[in-house]
Amino acid sequence: MAISLQEQTIVETDSQLIVRYRPWTVWILAAWFGLGGLILILVFQFSSWPIMLLSGGSLLILVLTKAESWTFDRPHGQLLMQTWNVLGRRTSTIPLDQIREVRAEAVSSGRRAAASQRLSLVLASDSYLYLSGSYQRDDPTLQDHVRRIRTFLQQS
């Protein structure tokens, strides 16, 4: 059994389908190690480079890791994509009729077999959008999310 380092959820209403990605475990661990290292440096006057590296790396992870939300909005006919981290929020929209396909794609790393998959959208312009989070290779949650998004888009 794999331990999930993130949370992907779908919330569905009559007019919207919302896909959320939250890397809770990564944020909690990075904050814990970063703050612990800072306390060791500031309170106990430890100045060894491994502690400074641990603190700096942990804080960098907090800055670089992002949360995402995709809101498929039927009344407005658009996909609202929101991305945020500790530095701020970015929002963009795409018309729903520009989405050609919803896929579960393998995330490959070189010659190794893909251990994870991700949710992707193929647009009419032949460009791709990827949800930041990944799923375990045989996770039925991903197939359920793909099916639910496809069904929602077909009803739009």
Coordinates of C-alpha atoms in Angstrom, one line a residue:
M1 CA 0.0 0.0 0.0
A2 CA 1.4 3.4 -1.1
I3 CA 1.3 6.4 1.1
S4 CA -0.3 9.4 -0.7
L5 CA 1.7 12.6 -0.5
Q6 CA -1.1 14.6 -2.0
E7 CA -4.9 14.9 -2.3
Q8 CA -6.9 14.9 -5.5
T9 CA -10.6 15.3 -5.1
I10 CA -13.6 16.0 -7.3
V11 CA -16.6 18.0 -6.2
E12 CA -19.6 17.9 -8.6
T13 CA -22.7 20.0 -8.6
D14 CA -25.4 20.5 -11.3
S15 CA -23.5 23.2 -13.0
Q16 CA -19.8 22.7 -12.0
L17 CA -17.2 20.0 -11.6
I18 CA -14.2 21.0 -9.6
V19 CA -10.9 19.0 -9.5
R20 CA -8.6 19.9 -6.7
Y21 CA -5.0 19.1 -6.1
R22 CA -3.4 19.7 -2.7
P23 CA 0.1 18.5 -1.7
W24 CA -0.7 18.5 2.1
T25 CA 1.9 16.1 3.2
V26 CA 4.7 17.8 1.3
W27 CA 3.7 21.2 2.8
I28 CA 3.5 19.9 6.3
L29 CA 6.8 18.1 6.1
A30 CA 8.6 21.1 4.5
A31 CA 7.2 23.5 7.1
W32 CA 8.1 21.1 9.9
F33 CA 11.7 20.7 8.8
G34 CA 12.1 24.3 7.7
L35 CA 10.9 25.7 11.0
G36 CA 12.7 23.1 13.0
G37 CA 16.0 24.1 11.3
L38 CA 15.3 27.8 11.8
I39 CA 14.7 27.2 15.5
L40 CA 17.9 25.3 15.8
I41 CA 19.8 28.1 14.0
L42 CA 18.1 31.1 15.8
V43 CA 17.4 29.8 19.3
F44 CA 20.2 27.3 19.9
Q45 CA 22.8 29.1 17.7
F46 CA 23.6 26.0 15.6
S47 CA 25.3 27.1 12.5
S48 CA 26.3 23.9 10.7
W49 CA 25.7 23.9 7.0
P50 CA 23.6 20.8 6.9
I51 CA 21.0 22.4 9.2
M52 CA 21.1 25.6 7.1
L53 CA 20.7 23.5 3.9
L54 CA 17.8 21.6 5.4
S55 CA 16.0 24.7 6.4
G56 CA 16.6 26.5 3.1
G57 CA 15.6 23.5 1.1
S58 CA 12.5 23.0 3.1
L59 CA 11.5 26.6 2.7
L60 CA 12.2 26.4 -1.1
I61 CA 9.9 23.4 -1.4
L62 CA 7.1 25.5 0.3
V63 CA 7.7 28.3 -2.3
L64 CA 7.9 26.0 -5.4
T65 CA 5.1 23.5 -4.5
K66 CA 1.7 24.6 -5.8
A67 CA -1.9 23.8 -5.3
E68 CA -4.3 23.6 -8.2
S69 CA -8.0 23.8 -8.9
W70 CA -9.8 23.2 -12.2
T71 CA -13.4 24.3 -12.2
F72 CA -15.4 23.1 -15.2
D73 CA -18.3 25.7 -15.3
R74 CA -21.2 24.7 -17.5
P75 CA -23.3 28.0 -17.3
H76 CA -20.2 30.1 -18.3
G77 CA -18.9 27.5 -20.7
Q78 CA -15.4 27.7 -19.4
L79 CA -12.7 25.9 -17.5
L80 CA -11.3 28.1 -14.7
M81 CA -7.8 27.1 -13.7
Q82 CA -6.4 28.4 -10.5
T83 CA -2.9 27.8 -9.2
W84 CA -1.4 29.1 -6.0
N85 CA 1.5 28.8 -3.7
V86 CA 3.0 31.0 -0.9
L87 CA 4.0 33.6 -3.5
G88 CA 0.5 34.2 -4.9
R89 CA -2.3 33.1 -7.2
R90 CA -2.6 32.7 -11.0
T91 CA -5.9 32.3 -12.8
S92 CA -6.7 31.5 -16.4
T93 CA -9.7 30.3 -18.4
I94 CA -10.3 28.1 -21.4
P95 CA -13.6 27.7 -23.2
L96 CA -15.1 24.2 -22.6
D97 CA -15.6 23.7 -26.3
Q98 CA -11.8 23.9 -26.8
I99 CA -11.3 20.7 -24.8
R100 CA -11.0 17.7 -27.2
E101 CA -10.1 14.9 -24.9
V102 CA -9.5 14.0 -21.3
R103 CA -6.7 11.5 -20.7
A104 CA -4.9 9.5 -18.1
E105 CA -1.2 9.6 -19.1
A106 CA 1.8 7.8 -17.8
V107 CA 4.5 10.0 -16.3
S108 CA 7.7 8.6 -17.7
S109 CA 11.2 9.2 -16.4
G110 CA 13.8 8.0 -18.9
R111 CA 13.9 4.3 -19.6
R112 CA 12.1 3.2 -16.4
A113 CA 8.5 2.1 -16.6
A114 CA 6.2 4.8 -15.4
A115 CA 5.3 4.4 -11.8
S116 CA 2.6 7.1 -11.8
Q117 CA 0.1 8.7 -14.1
R118 CA -1.4 12.2 -14.4
L119 CA -4.6 13.8 -15.6
S120 CA -4.3 15.7 -18.8
L121 CA -6.5 17.6 -21.2
V122 CA -6.0 17.8 -25.0
L123 CA -7.1 21.2 -26.4
A124 CA -8.3 22.0 -30.0
S125 CA -5.0 23.7 -30.6
D126 CA -3.2 20.4 -30.0
S127 CA -1.7 21.7 -26.7
Y128 CA -1.9 19.9 -23.4
L129 CA -2.8 20.8 -19.9
Y130 CA -1.7 18.7 -16.9
L131 CA -2.9 18.6 -13.4
S132 CA 0.1 19.0 -11.1
G133 CA -0.6 16.0 -9.0
S134 CA 0.1 12.4 -10.0
Y135 CA -1.7 9.1 -9.3
Q136 CA -0.2 5.7 -8.6
R137 CA -0.1 3.6 -11.7
D138 CA -3.1 1.4 -11.1
D139 CA -5.1 3.8 -8.9
P140 CA -8.8 3.5 -9.8
T141 CA -9.3 7.1 -8.6
L142 CA -7.7 8.5 -11.8
Q143 CA -9.9 6.5 -14.1
D144 CA -12.9 7.7 -12.1
H145 CA -11.8 11.3 -12.4
V146 CA -11.3 10.9 -16.2
R147 CA -14.7 9.3 -16.6
R148 CA -16.5 12.0 -14.5
I149 CA -14.9 14.8 -16.4
R150 CA -15.7 13.2 -19.8
T151 CA -19.3 12.7 -18.7
F152 CA -19.6 16.3 -17.4
L153 CA -18.1 17.7 -20.7
Q154 CA -20.5 15.6 -22.8
Q155 CA -23.5 17.0 -21.0
S156 CA -22.3 20.6 -21.5

